[in-house]
Amino acid sequence: MRSYLGSYFTRLFAGDLAVFGGPSTDEVLAGHIRAEQICLVLGYSLGIMLANACNAMVLAIALWHSPDRNMALIWAAAVASGAMFFGWQAHSSRRIAKPQFVSRRAMHRLVRNALILGTAWGIVPVAFFADASNGAQLVITCLCAGMLAGGAFAFATIPVAAIAFTAPIFLGTAICLGRNGDFVYLLVAILVVVYGSVLLRGVFVNSFAFTRRIIAQLEAERTVRQDPLTHLPNRIAFNETLERALRRLAHSGEEFAVLLLDLDRFKEVNDRFGHPAGDEFLVQVAARLRRCTRAAEHVARIGGDEFALIMANLTRPEDAFEIGERFVAAFADPFLIEGCEIVGATGVGIALAPRDGNTPHDLLKHADIALYRAKKSGPGTICFFEASDDKSARDRRALQRDLEGAIERNELFLVYQPFLGLRANRITGFEALLRWQHPVRGLVPPSEFIPVAEETGLIHQIGEWVVHRACSALSNWPDNIRVAVNFSAAQFRNTGILQTTVQALAQAGVSPSRLEIEITESMLISKYGSASSILNSLLQLGVTVALDDFGTGFSSLTYLRKLPLSRIKIDQSFIRDMLEQPDCAAIVKSVIGLAQDLRIGVVAEGVETADQLEYLRQTDCDEVQGYLIGRPMAADQILALLNEKKPRSTQAA
Ligand code: C2E
Ligand code: MG
Ligand code: MG
């Protein structure tokens, strides 16, 4: 029991939070709690110190006729001036903003001061009681009782300081009472013990509850500001840091940078390896990013795979760039997740304050625009915001606005690019490719407006229009000709596409087997979960599915097995280089072999030369598509092409 009490008090005096049910090693939390405790004490310290000074003078007056008068005067002058000094100091320190952290040393200083003041009062009964008149003895008794109660109240949240202040007064009273054998003093001693125990108990109960409350409050605040997965600050904390940085900018002109990061292909990783692996990936990324920054700066996770950093006190923009480089370098080594090596990459966008803005909205928007350009330039790119970026963002928004009414204004149209079947040497079908005739900009390529349509959700409306238009064109063509329509991943998020397709086929009165849907690999991987049911329903209708741009995505062969695909389209980049680069030729050959083994069709995209066509014939490719066979053409040219005796390319070959 004694050793338990001993260790309890040792821990109590050492400022160990465990005695209050808090974490014993969390110095930051302990510092916060000390700050709260000290602030509370400082709150009423001026009044208490004034009371101390006043009491000291009352005592001096009470002892005016005692033999100890001079001693009492010296004592009272020392205590009154000491108290006034402490009181004034406490009061002026309170005017400065409330601290977030108070060190152990500051707390020790407070305890030391409490001990000095308590000792000064403890001297009173020992030094002045015996020779005092009855009236003065009454004053001393009242003063000691009052100081005990006042001290316990003032330090009610800091038991160590309460003990440091009251213990000398108890001790002085005990010595004083013990020296006098009178029975009445024994009764007074009993009263003092009861009184003291109640006070101390009150202090402990109160301080315990106070600390617990602060711990709970701080933990709640921490939870609100922390991302539970990576333990990095979250968006709320980030916004607060940004607000603080902006306040410092306004007050002292301190410049800073906002860095935004976005992981490349995170969603693909997430869907390919599963959510737990995606989470683990984020945790590892967070750990690496955390190591890139200075101690006082914290990378925050502000979105699914978005991270951000405020770089305070920026002297040169190059410093922000260097941190960006460190972030990029942090992805150099692959991540080992569940035994698989995952290669990550990031782009970084940087906005500088005040150069690129002085509001949270402007800075974040500009960092985001810079990030957009970085991501477009490829993995590992770091871009500062540039005024021209703003222009391209505005252009994008303008494009978006214009696209909204494009269908109604009849500005969209389809062109058709033929497929040539190499065995029968005949046109087997056409791919419908979308075009936008903008009234001012002229012809806008799909690579520019399809992403905008995807971002805004306009793709659903546009996609439906394309299916209807392609099916109605198909109804004019011979039965052995098919039409291929490109679908974006976003379209598979809308089950309406199924109904639209059924309707379009019915209205045009064409067999579903003549409609082919082109999807890309990345779409399969990123949205496979929700896409699969829609895709399967389409397949059940009898519609066929081709895998477009094969070789440019994740190239997961699993999907070739999982989905009943009817065709693979080898991406044009391989066809372009296959005659010069043996590795491209090897890929082309093996994809053709693979398709044959799986008993599905294979199309070579982007055939531009007769040599390419000849090579593909020799490697037994089923079909080819490209400028050599035919450029994308208007619907009214198709029947003429089909009526030609032999396709142009074969004549040339
Ligand atoms: P994609 O489906 O891979 O289409 C092939 C692209 O390659 C077309 O570009 C086509 O004009 C071009 N091309 C064909 N043969 C050759 C060739 O011999 N040499 C070269 N250099 N290029 C050739 P386009 O029409 O600009 O389409 C680009 C992409 O836009 C398409 O790639 C497709 O992903 C997308 N797209 C087009 N129309 C639609 C649509 O209606 N809906 C959706 N969601 N996406 C579409
Ligand atoms: Mg296509
Ligand atoms: Mg393609």
XYZ file of C-alpha atoms and ligand atoms in Angstrom:
701
model
C 0.000 0.000 0.000
C 2.787 2.362 0.969
C 4.840 1.619 -2.093
C 1.709 2.036 -4.227
C 1.011 5.428 -2.665
C 4.696 6.327 -3.057
C 4.732 5.532 -6.749
C 1.365 7.256 -7.179
C 2.733 10.483 -5.741
C 5.992 10.162 -7.668
C 3.983 9.890 -10.895
C 1.691 12.677 -9.787
C 4.633 14.995 -9.159
C 6.277 13.966 -12.436
C 3.148 15.109 -14.273
C 2.284 11.594 -15.478
C -1.164 11.621 -17.066
C -1.755 7.969 -16.224
C -2.732 8.997 -12.679
C -5.711 10.738 -14.260
C -6.531 7.888 -16.577
C -4.779 9.550 -19.534
C -1.996 8.253 -21.803
C 1.303 8.403 -19.885
C 3.550 8.816 -22.890
C 1.622 11.375 -24.895
C 3.643 14.499 -24.198
C 1.620 16.589 -26.654
C -1.580 15.732 -24.852
C 0.081 16.323 -21.478
C 1.279 19.728 -22.708
C -2.273 20.583 -23.789
C -3.647 19.594 -20.405
C -1.013 21.647 -18.605
C -1.969 24.599 -20.810
C -5.625 24.233 -19.823
C -4.733 23.887 -16.128
C -2.425 26.868 -16.088
C -4.873 29.024 -18.032
C -7.546 28.308 -15.483
C -5.228 29.184 -12.583
C -4.032 32.331 -14.311
C -7.662 33.304 -14.815
C -8.195 34.104 -11.188
C -4.620 34.577 -10.045
C -4.799 38.395 -9.993
C -7.749 38.364 -7.551
C -6.104 35.739 -5.373
C -2.825 37.607 -5.279
C -4.628 40.812 -4.321
C -6.314 38.850 -1.507
C -2.879 37.557 -0.440
C -1.459 41.086 -0.306
C -4.506 42.338 1.570
C -4.357 39.446 4.071
C -0.667 40.065 4.679
C -1.418 43.692 5.552
C -4.340 42.709 7.812
C -2.001 40.401 9.677
C 0.602 43.139 10.079
C -2.063 45.415 11.549
C -3.318 42.646 13.886
C 0.224 42.136 15.179
C 0.858 45.877 15.609
C 1.010 45.561 19.399
C 2.741 42.226 19.475
C 6.479 41.906 20.328
C 6.927 40.455 16.815
C 5.675 43.617 15.157
C 8.839 44.374 13.184
C 9.228 40.827 12.012
C 5.549 40.821 11.031
C 5.968 44.046 9.080
C 8.968 42.716 7.167
C 7.058 39.464 6.504
C 3.930 41.314 5.358
C 5.910 43.625 3.058
C 7.708 40.636 1.487
C 4.514 38.599 1.006
C 2.455 41.556 -0.274
C 5.075 42.629 -2.811
C 5.745 39.011 -3.865
C 2.013 38.406 -4.320
C 1.546 41.622 -6.279
C 4.488 40.700 -8.485
C 3.140 37.173 -9.217
C -0.343 38.597 -9.741
C 0.797 41.194 -12.212
C 2.978 38.674 -14.056
C 0.087 36.207 -14.322
C -2.254 38.915 -15.492
C 0.058 40.183 -18.243
C 0.818 36.654 -19.503
C -2.917 36.079 -19.847
C -3.220 38.860 -22.351
C -1.125 36.908 -24.858
C -3.083 34.252 -26.821
C -3.867 31.055 -24.960
C -0.999 28.611 -25.430
C -1.615 25.214 -27.036
C 1.210 23.572 -25.165
C 2.846 24.217 -21.786
C 6.111 22.516 -20.897
C 6.779 20.531 -17.756
C 9.279 23.204 -16.706
C 6.596 25.895 -16.732
C 4.430 23.676 -14.560
C 7.335 23.083 -12.182
C 7.810 26.865 -11.901
C 4.163 27.258 -10.963
C 4.466 24.523 -8.301
C 7.639 26.167 -6.973
C 5.888 29.545 -6.666
C 2.944 27.879 -4.902
C 5.400 26.278 -2.497
C 7.145 29.611 -1.798
C 3.847 31.376 -1.086
C 2.508 28.456 0.961
C 5.723 28.407 2.997
C 5.373 32.146 3.651
C 1.914 31.500 5.107
C 3.102 28.381 6.934
C 5.603 30.551 8.812
C 2.781 32.668 10.297
C 1.392 30.268 12.939
C 4.920 29.108 13.853
C 6.455 32.562 14.170
C 3.641 34.818 15.389
C 0.879 32.757 17.062
C 2.461 32.105 20.473
C 3.111 35.761 21.369
C -0.013 37.191 19.727
C -2.954 38.614 21.645
C -6.182 36.624 21.691
C -7.636 38.828 18.971
C -4.532 38.453 16.802
C -4.595 34.667 17.348
C -8.169 34.675 16.045
C -7.009 36.629 12.990
C -4.124 34.150 12.397
C -6.518 31.185 12.721
C -8.959 32.749 10.291
C -6.156 33.644 7.874
C -4.654 30.153 7.905
C -8.077 28.564 7.391
C -8.857 31.039 4.624
C -5.502 30.501 2.903
C -5.959 26.719 3.023
C -9.409 26.956 1.471
C -8.376 29.651 -1.016
C -5.243 27.743 -2.074
C -7.160 24.507 -2.522
C -9.731 26.364 -4.599
C -7.171 28.216 -6.722
C -5.251 25.046 -7.526
C -8.300 22.820 -7.692
C -7.213 21.424 -11.093
C -3.529 20.947 -10.211
C -3.207 18.726 -7.120
C 0.596 19.042 -7.033
C 0.368 22.810 -6.756
C -2.482 22.533 -4.231
C -0.319 20.250 -2.087
C 2.723 22.528 -2.515
C 0.704 25.512 -1.325
C -1.345 23.965 1.491
C 1.161 21.477 2.934
C 3.430 24.166 4.531
C 0.354 25.861 6.051
C -0.818 22.524 7.503
C 2.678 21.858 8.756
C 3.002 25.322 10.337
C -0.408 24.909 11.979
C 0.546 21.448 13.251
C 3.810 22.742 14.759
C 1.963 25.649 16.374
C -0.755 23.426 17.849
C 1.683 20.751 18.938
C 3.742 23.255 20.935
C 0.756 24.123 23.083
C -0.576 21.373 25.355
C -4.034 22.879 25.756
C -6.968 20.463 25.125
C -8.722 23.099 22.982
C -5.798 23.011 20.568
C -6.166 19.277 20.248
C -9.767 19.875 19.177
C -8.569 22.537 16.719
C -5.992 20.053 15.394
C -8.739 17.487 14.795
C -10.772 20.129 12.971
C -7.766 21.055 10.807
C -7.149 17.401 9.866
C -10.825 16.868 8.916
C -10.872 20.169 7.086
C -7.641 19.387 5.229
C -8.762 15.912 4.212
C -12.014 17.226 2.801
C -10.159 19.936 0.909
C -7.579 17.586 -0.546
C -10.195 15.046 -1.496
C -12.107 17.845 -3.228
C -8.967 18.886 -5.111
C -8.280 15.347 -6.305
C -11.842 14.648 -7.380
C -12.049 17.954 -9.188
C -8.675 17.677 -10.914
C -9.388 14.100 -11.927
C -12.685 15.094 -13.528
C -11.121 18.152 -15.157
C -8.251 16.228 -16.727
C -10.563 13.467 -17.919
C -12.803 16.075 -19.513
C -9.896 17.765 -21.259
C -8.534 14.422 -22.484
C -11.941 13.464 -23.864
C -12.356 16.879 -25.453
C -8.903 16.810 -27.046
C -9.373 13.283 -28.299
C -12.717 14.238 -29.803
C -11.108 17.251 -31.471
C -8.285 15.061 -32.708
C -10.730 12.547 -34.181
C -12.559 15.298 -35.984
C -9.313 16.537 -37.491
C -7.662 13.231 -38.266
C -8.095 10.821 -41.136
C -8.854 7.503 -39.425
C -7.112 5.414 -42.093
C -3.748 7.133 -42.489
C -3.757 9.140 -39.229
C -2.829 12.187 -41.276
C -4.664 15.476 -40.710
C -7.887 15.505 -42.720
C -9.537 18.202 -44.820
C -10.908 20.043 -41.761
C -7.435 20.262 -40.235
C -5.990 21.251 -43.599
C -8.514 24.067 -44.022
C -7.684 25.351 -40.551
C -3.959 25.306 -41.348
C -4.689 27.183 -44.563
C -6.755 29.793 -42.686
C -3.939 30.232 -40.147
C -1.365 30.617 -42.938
C -3.576 33.249 -44.577
C -3.889 35.129 -41.276
C -0.099 35.123 -40.911
C 0.184 36.348 -44.501
C -2.172 39.250 -43.689
C -0.418 40.141 -40.412
C 3.232 39.638 -41.166
C 3.409 39.015 -44.903
C 4.644 35.449 -44.379
C 4.429 33.735 -47.771
C 3.493 30.098 -48.226
C 2.815 27.421 -50.824
C -0.066 25.008 -51.265
C 0.971 21.652 -52.737
C -1.659 19.248 -54.031
C -0.973 15.624 -54.888
C -3.116 13.034 -56.543
C -2.182 9.359 -56.895
C -2.077 7.959 -60.403
C -4.297 4.994 -61.062
C -5.260 4.558 -57.427
C -8.780 3.561 -58.374
C -7.490 0.878 -60.671
C -5.309 -0.520 -57.911
C -8.242 -0.389 -55.530
C -10.530 -2.304 -57.828
C -7.966 -4.723 -59.105
C -6.555 -5.789 -55.743
C -9.567 -5.046 -53.536
C -10.372 -2.342 -51.005
C -8.219 -3.650 -48.118
C -5.197 -3.550 -50.453
C -6.198 -0.064 -51.606
C -6.338 1.030 -47.972
C -2.958 -0.498 -47.253
C -1.593 1.292 -50.304
C -2.854 4.630 -48.941
C -1.357 3.926 -45.521
C 2.039 3.200 -47.057
C 1.824 6.276 -49.287
C 0.946 8.391 -46.225
C 3.949 7.042 -44.334
C 6.290 7.868 -47.210
C 4.831 11.353 -47.697
C 5.114 12.060 -43.985
C 8.853 11.440 -44.173
C 9.269 14.055 -46.929
C 8.245 17.094 -44.911
C 9.765 19.301 -42.223
C 8.852 18.511 -38.626
C 6.352 21.354 -38.250
C 4.519 20.595 -41.506
C 1.962 17.897 -41.981
C 0.740 16.362 -45.187
C -3.034 16.119 -45.012
C -5.294 13.619 -46.754
C -8.021 15.792 -48.174
C -9.824 13.280 -50.355
C -9.811 9.632 -51.448
C -6.391 9.717 -53.075
C -5.699 13.437 -52.721
C -3.058 14.779 -50.388
C -2.101 18.364 -49.634
C 0.543 20.325 -47.810
C 0.837 23.925 -46.668
C 4.483 24.948 -46.764
C 4.728 27.824 -44.316
C 7.339 30.555 -44.242
C 8.332 30.145 -47.861
C 11.377 32.142 -48.850
C 11.919 30.752 -52.357
C 9.414 28.979 -54.642
C 12.214 26.481 -55.350
C 11.785 25.151 -51.801
C 8.217 24.144 -52.617
C 9.441 22.520 -55.821
C 12.052 20.567 -53.833
C 9.385 19.196 -51.520
C 7.376 18.296 -54.633
C 10.421 16.437 -55.957
C 10.712 14.584 -52.675
C 7.061 13.571 -52.915
C 7.604 12.286 -56.433
C 10.790 10.461 -55.414
C 8.886 8.790 -52.577
C 7.123 6.735 -55.250
C 10.346 5.529 -56.877
C 10.234 2.136 -55.163
C 7.203 -0.058 -55.682
C 4.823 -0.660 -52.803
C 4.661 -4.191 -51.439
C 1.041 -4.968 -50.714
C -0.205 -8.431 -49.876
C 2.824 -9.901 -51.584
C 2.298 -7.920 -54.807
C 4.523 -5.119 -56.002
C 2.415 -2.098 -56.874
C 3.989 0.770 -58.755
C 2.583 4.114 -57.642
C 3.128 7.600 -58.995
C 1.900 11.065 -58.275
C 1.671 14.475 -59.856
C 2.100 17.673 -57.837
C 0.412 21.044 -58.386
C 1.724 24.096 -56.541
C 0.075 27.452 -55.901
C 1.972 30.254 -54.153
C 0.420 32.745 -51.749
C 0.013 35.644 -52.236
C 1.134 35.418 -55.906
C -1.592 32.966 -56.973
C -4.290 34.116 -54.576
C -5.039 35.130 -51.030
C -8.241 33.226 -50.311
C -8.607 29.496 -49.593
C -10.855 29.159 -52.637
C -8.420 30.760 -55.094
C -5.366 28.972 -53.764
C -6.978 25.542 -53.823
C -8.494 26.140 -57.223
C -5.166 27.250 -58.654
C -3.218 24.391 -57.066
C -5.832 22.066 -58.537
C -5.460 23.611 -61.990
C -1.672 23.223 -61.733
C -2.192 19.601 -60.664
C -4.449 19.021 -63.654
C -1.648 20.150 -65.978
C 0.893 18.048 -64.054
C -1.276 14.955 -64.416
C -1.751 15.603 -68.107
C 2.020 15.827 -68.602
C 2.516 12.343 -67.180
C 3.444 10.651 -63.902
C 5.915 12.376 -61.612
C 5.367 15.871 -63.021
C 5.422 18.931 -60.744
C 3.762 22.105 -61.991
C 3.477 25.592 -60.569
C 0.237 27.391 -61.290
C 0.531 29.663 -64.306
C -1.867 32.331 -65.430
C -2.276 30.491 -68.752
C -3.555 27.466 -66.775
C -6.394 29.577 -65.638
C -7.171 30.311 -69.253
C -7.246 26.629 -70.191
C -9.488 25.908 -67.186
C -11.800 28.665 -68.342
C -11.686 27.202 -71.847
C -12.689 23.835 -70.444
C -15.604 25.402 -68.617
C -16.657 27.234 -71.778
C -16.450 23.967 -73.728
C -18.604 22.345 -71.086
C -21.220 25.098 -71.354
C -21.279 24.833 -75.143
C -21.501 21.042 -75.074
C -24.650 21.203 -72.972
C -26.845 22.291 -75.878
C -24.849 20.651 -78.645
C -27.337 17.797 -79.263
C -30.330 20.141 -79.452
C -28.470 22.433 -81.811
C -27.606 19.458 -84.036
C -23.898 20.090 -83.719
C -23.008 16.461 -83.012
C -22.730 13.906 -85.747
C -21.293 10.476 -86.320
C -18.697 9.397 -88.837
C -18.038 5.761 -89.623
C -14.722 4.018 -90.080
C -14.695 0.629 -91.850
C -13.333 -2.716 -90.677
C -11.880 -4.909 -93.381
C -12.162 -8.694 -92.922
C -8.927 -10.191 -94.253
C -10.194 -13.689 -94.940
C -13.172 -12.784 -97.120
C -11.531 -9.512 -98.130
C -14.685 -7.550 -97.554
C -15.950 -4.732 -95.334
C -17.429 -6.353 -92.236
C -18.635 -3.273 -90.400
C -18.020 0.262 -89.258
C -17.015 1.940 -86.029
C -19.163 4.949 -85.180
C -16.958 7.880 -84.136
C -18.402 11.030 -82.664
C -17.719 14.516 -84.014
C -18.696 17.955 -82.782
C -19.043 20.820 -85.219
C -18.665 23.794 -82.908
C -20.112 27.044 -84.351
C -16.959 29.023 -83.459
C -14.185 26.535 -82.791
C -14.915 24.365 -85.807
C -14.472 20.608 -85.589
C -13.645 19.588 -81.995
C -11.960 16.153 -81.709
C -13.526 13.607 -79.299
C -10.272 13.471 -77.303
C -11.121 17.041 -76.236
C -14.834 16.920 -75.548
C -15.430 13.295 -74.447
C -13.451 13.815 -71.179
C -15.485 16.993 -70.538
C -18.698 15.070 -71.193
C -17.514 12.340 -68.804
C -16.638 14.820 -66.067
C -19.985 16.558 -66.271
C -22.215 13.528 -66.769
C -23.295 14.778 -70.194
C -21.875 11.531 -71.545
C -25.107 9.720 -70.593
C -27.240 11.890 -72.806
C -24.630 11.930 -75.572
C -24.071 8.156 -75.308
C -27.785 7.499 -75.709
C -27.910 9.738 -78.731
C -24.922 7.885 -80.271
C -26.539 4.437 -79.800
C -29.804 5.620 -81.361
C -28.067 7.292 -84.279
C -25.687 4.357 -84.934
C -28.562 1.829 -84.876
C -30.647 3.902 -87.250
C -27.656 4.145 -89.643
C -27.202 0.393 -89.324
C -30.775 -0.210 -90.460
C -29.790 1.125 -93.908
C -26.876 -1.263 -94.326
C -26.814 -4.891 -95.485
C -27.419 -7.557 -92.829
C -23.826 -8.808 -92.819
C -22.485 -5.415 -91.768
C -22.145 -4.485 -88.070
C -21.722 -1.191 -86.276
C -19.338 -0.679 -83.340
C -20.120 1.984 -80.755
C -17.630 3.296 -78.169
C -18.822 3.312 -74.565
C -17.229 5.281 -71.746
C -16.786 3.791 -68.292
C -19.130 6.443 -66.896
C -21.974 5.116 -69.033
C -21.909 1.847 -67.142
C -22.820 3.651 -63.978
C -26.224 4.330 -65.430
C -28.482 1.306 -65.902
C -30.550 3.442 -68.312
C -28.064 2.544 -71.049
C -29.509 -0.962 -71.176
C -33.009 0.287 -71.865
C -31.714 2.816 -74.387
C -29.920 0.073 -76.298
C -32.999 -2.180 -76.353
C -35.108 0.745 -77.567
C -32.596 1.815 -80.221
C -32.345 -1.719 -81.619
C -36.145 -2.124 -81.624
C -36.790 1.244 -83.248
C -34.244 0.569 -85.979
C -35.479 -2.994 -86.340
C -31.968 -4.459 -86.421
C -30.673 -7.654 -84.873
C -28.720 -7.096 -81.616
C -25.915 -9.288 -82.965
C -25.099 -6.501 -85.465
C -24.317 -4.049 -82.680
C -20.907 -4.189 -81.063
C -19.894 -2.225 -77.999
C -16.276 -1.113 -77.649
C -14.980 -0.849 -74.122
C -11.452 -0.180 -72.896
C -9.422 -2.267 -70.519
C -9.038 0.486 -67.964
C -12.808 0.775 -67.861
C -13.150 -2.917 -67.212
C -10.714 -2.727 -64.349
C -11.823 0.458 -62.717
C -15.529 -0.094 -62.904
C -15.706 -3.806 -63.291
C -17.873 -4.250 -60.215
C -20.847 -2.220 -61.405
C -20.105 -2.607 -65.099
C -20.273 -6.367 -65.105
C -24.006 -6.660 -64.523
C -24.859 -4.144 -67.272
C -22.336 -5.735 -69.614
C -23.733 -9.186 -68.957
C -27.266 -7.960 -69.611
C -26.114 -6.438 -72.902
C -24.407 -9.690 -73.810
C -27.607 -11.580 -73.026
C -29.426 -9.331 -75.474
C -27.093 -10.682 -78.114
C -24.968 -7.553 -78.426
C -21.247 -8.289 -78.878
C -18.410 -6.636 -76.967
C -14.940 -5.698 -78.206
C -11.993 -4.759 -76.050
C -10.621 -1.483 -77.500
C -7.029 -0.189 -77.356
C -5.762 -3.541 -76.100
C -2.286 -3.337 -74.603
C -2.480 0.226 -73.316
C -4.199 -0.435 -69.985
C -3.469 -2.867 -67.221
C -3.571 -5.725 -69.752
C -5.076 -8.079 -67.284
C -5.627 -11.267 -69.171
C -8.072 -12.357 -66.484
C -10.751 -10.255 -68.112
C -10.330 -12.040 -71.391
C -11.364 -15.197 -69.610
C -14.030 -13.708 -67.358
C -16.015 -11.854 -70.021
C -17.482 -13.392 -73.146
C -15.745 -10.887 -75.434
C -16.211 -11.219 -79.145
C -13.135 -9.283 -80.223
C -9.863 -7.681 -79.173
C -8.693 -4.501 -80.872
C -4.899 -4.215 -80.792
C -4.018 -0.607 -80.056
C -2.693 1.414 -82.965
C 0.570 2.243 -81.175
C 1.685 -1.395 -81.590
C 0.668 -1.495 -85.245
C 2.469 1.773 -85.948
C 5.779 0.437 -84.643
C 5.573 -3.291 -85.346
C 7.607 -3.202 -88.551
C 10.442 -1.257 -86.911
C 10.407 -2.639 -83.400
C 10.640 -6.402 -82.902
C 9.062 -6.218 -79.440
C 5.946 -4.568 -80.901
C 5.823 -7.227 -83.607
C 6.103 -9.906 -80.921
C 3.208 -8.374 -78.978
C 1.043 -8.121 -82.103
C 1.789 -11.719 -83.049
C 1.133 -13.092 -79.598
C -2.128 -11.135 -79.170
C -3.338 -12.539 -82.502
C -2.325 -16.051 -81.325
C -4.044 -15.506 -77.997
C -7.277 -14.396 -79.674
C -7.203 -17.458 -81.893
C -6.680 -19.732 -78.904
C -9.580 -18.059 -77.097
C -11.623 -18.300 -80.304
C -12.401 -14.625 -80.438
C -11.898 -12.092 -83.203
C -8.948 -9.720 -83.411
C -8.765 -6.328 -85.110
C -5.580 -4.363 -85.792
C -6.259 -0.636 -85.330
C -4.489 2.206 -87.146
C -3.276 0.397 -90.275
C -1.791 3.111 -92.467
C 0.563 1.354 -94.884
C 0.364 -1.529 -97.316
C 3.357 -3.162 -95.574
C 1.525 -3.152 -92.283
C -1.493 -4.706 -93.963
C 0.647 -7.379 -95.603
C 2.345 -8.242 -92.314
C -1.045 -8.557 -90.593
C -2.316 -10.804 -93.357
C 0.698 -13.054 -92.866
C 0.196 -13.203 -89.129
C -3.405 -14.294 -89.683
C -5.117 -11.251 -88.229
C -8.921 -11.341 -88.702
C -9.703 -7.741 -89.403
C -7.949 -4.420 -89.873
C -9.006 -0.824 -89.442
C -7.111 2.329 -90.336
C -6.651 5.186 -92.750
C -5.356 2.752 -95.398
C -8.703 0.971 -95.490
C -10.773 4.070 -94.982
C -10.891 7.253 -92.963
C -13.911 7.913 -90.786
C -16.619 8.945 -93.270
C -20.084 10.421 -93.338
C -23.067 8.044 -93.258
C -24.093 8.853 -96.845
C -20.716 7.678 -98.230
C -21.079 4.213 -96.791
C -23.397 2.625 -99.267
C -21.143 3.845 -102.068
C -18.149 2.213 -100.389
C -20.007 -1.023 -99.846
C -21.072 -1.066 -103.481
C -17.468 -0.764 -104.707
C -16.450 -4.096 -106.176
C -13.320 -4.348 -104.075
C -12.147 -2.224 -101.156
C -9.467 0.294 -102.115
C -6.813 -1.180 -99.855
C -7.059 -4.590 -101.452
C -6.785 -3.034 -104.863
C -3.655 -1.304 -103.717
C -2.273 -4.426 -102.070
P -10.882 4.695 -80.588
O -12.177 4.048 -80.307
O -9.658 3.894 -80.341
O -10.969 5.188 -82.072
C -9.907 5.128 -82.964
C -9.317 6.475 -83.194
O -8.204 6.333 -84.040
C -10.280 7.400 -83.932
O -9.973 8.726 -83.506
C -9.865 7.238 -85.365
O -10.189 8.333 -86.180
C -8.380 7.087 -85.218
N -7.807 6.322 -86.324
C -8.382 5.357 -87.053
N -7.529 4.902 -87.978
C -6.382 5.582 -87.838
C -5.107 5.530 -88.491
O -4.863 4.777 -89.446
N -4.153 6.375 -88.066
C -4.384 7.232 -87.036
N -3.387 8.033 -86.652
N -5.553 7.301 -86.360
C -6.551 6.465 -86.780
P -11.110 9.681 -83.011
O -12.303 9.558 -83.899
O -10.495 10.987 -82.794
O -11.539 9.048 -81.621
C -10.714 9.074 -80.545
C -11.318 8.342 -79.398
O -12.488 9.010 -78.936
C -11.811 6.958 -79.762
O -10.763 6.059 -79.754
C -12.826 6.697 -78.690
O -12.167 6.228 -77.530
C -13.366 8.068 -78.385
N -14.694 8.199 -79.018
C -15.007 8.488 -80.289
N -16.348 8.471 -80.447
C -16.901 8.160 -79.258
C -18.247 7.969 -78.775
O -19.220 8.048 -79.494
N -18.417 7.662 -77.457
C -17.357 7.526 -76.629
N -17.597 7.223 -75.383
N -16.082 7.672 -77.043
C -15.845 7.988 -78.346
Mg -13.011 2.474 -80.510
Mg -8.971 2.182 -80.272
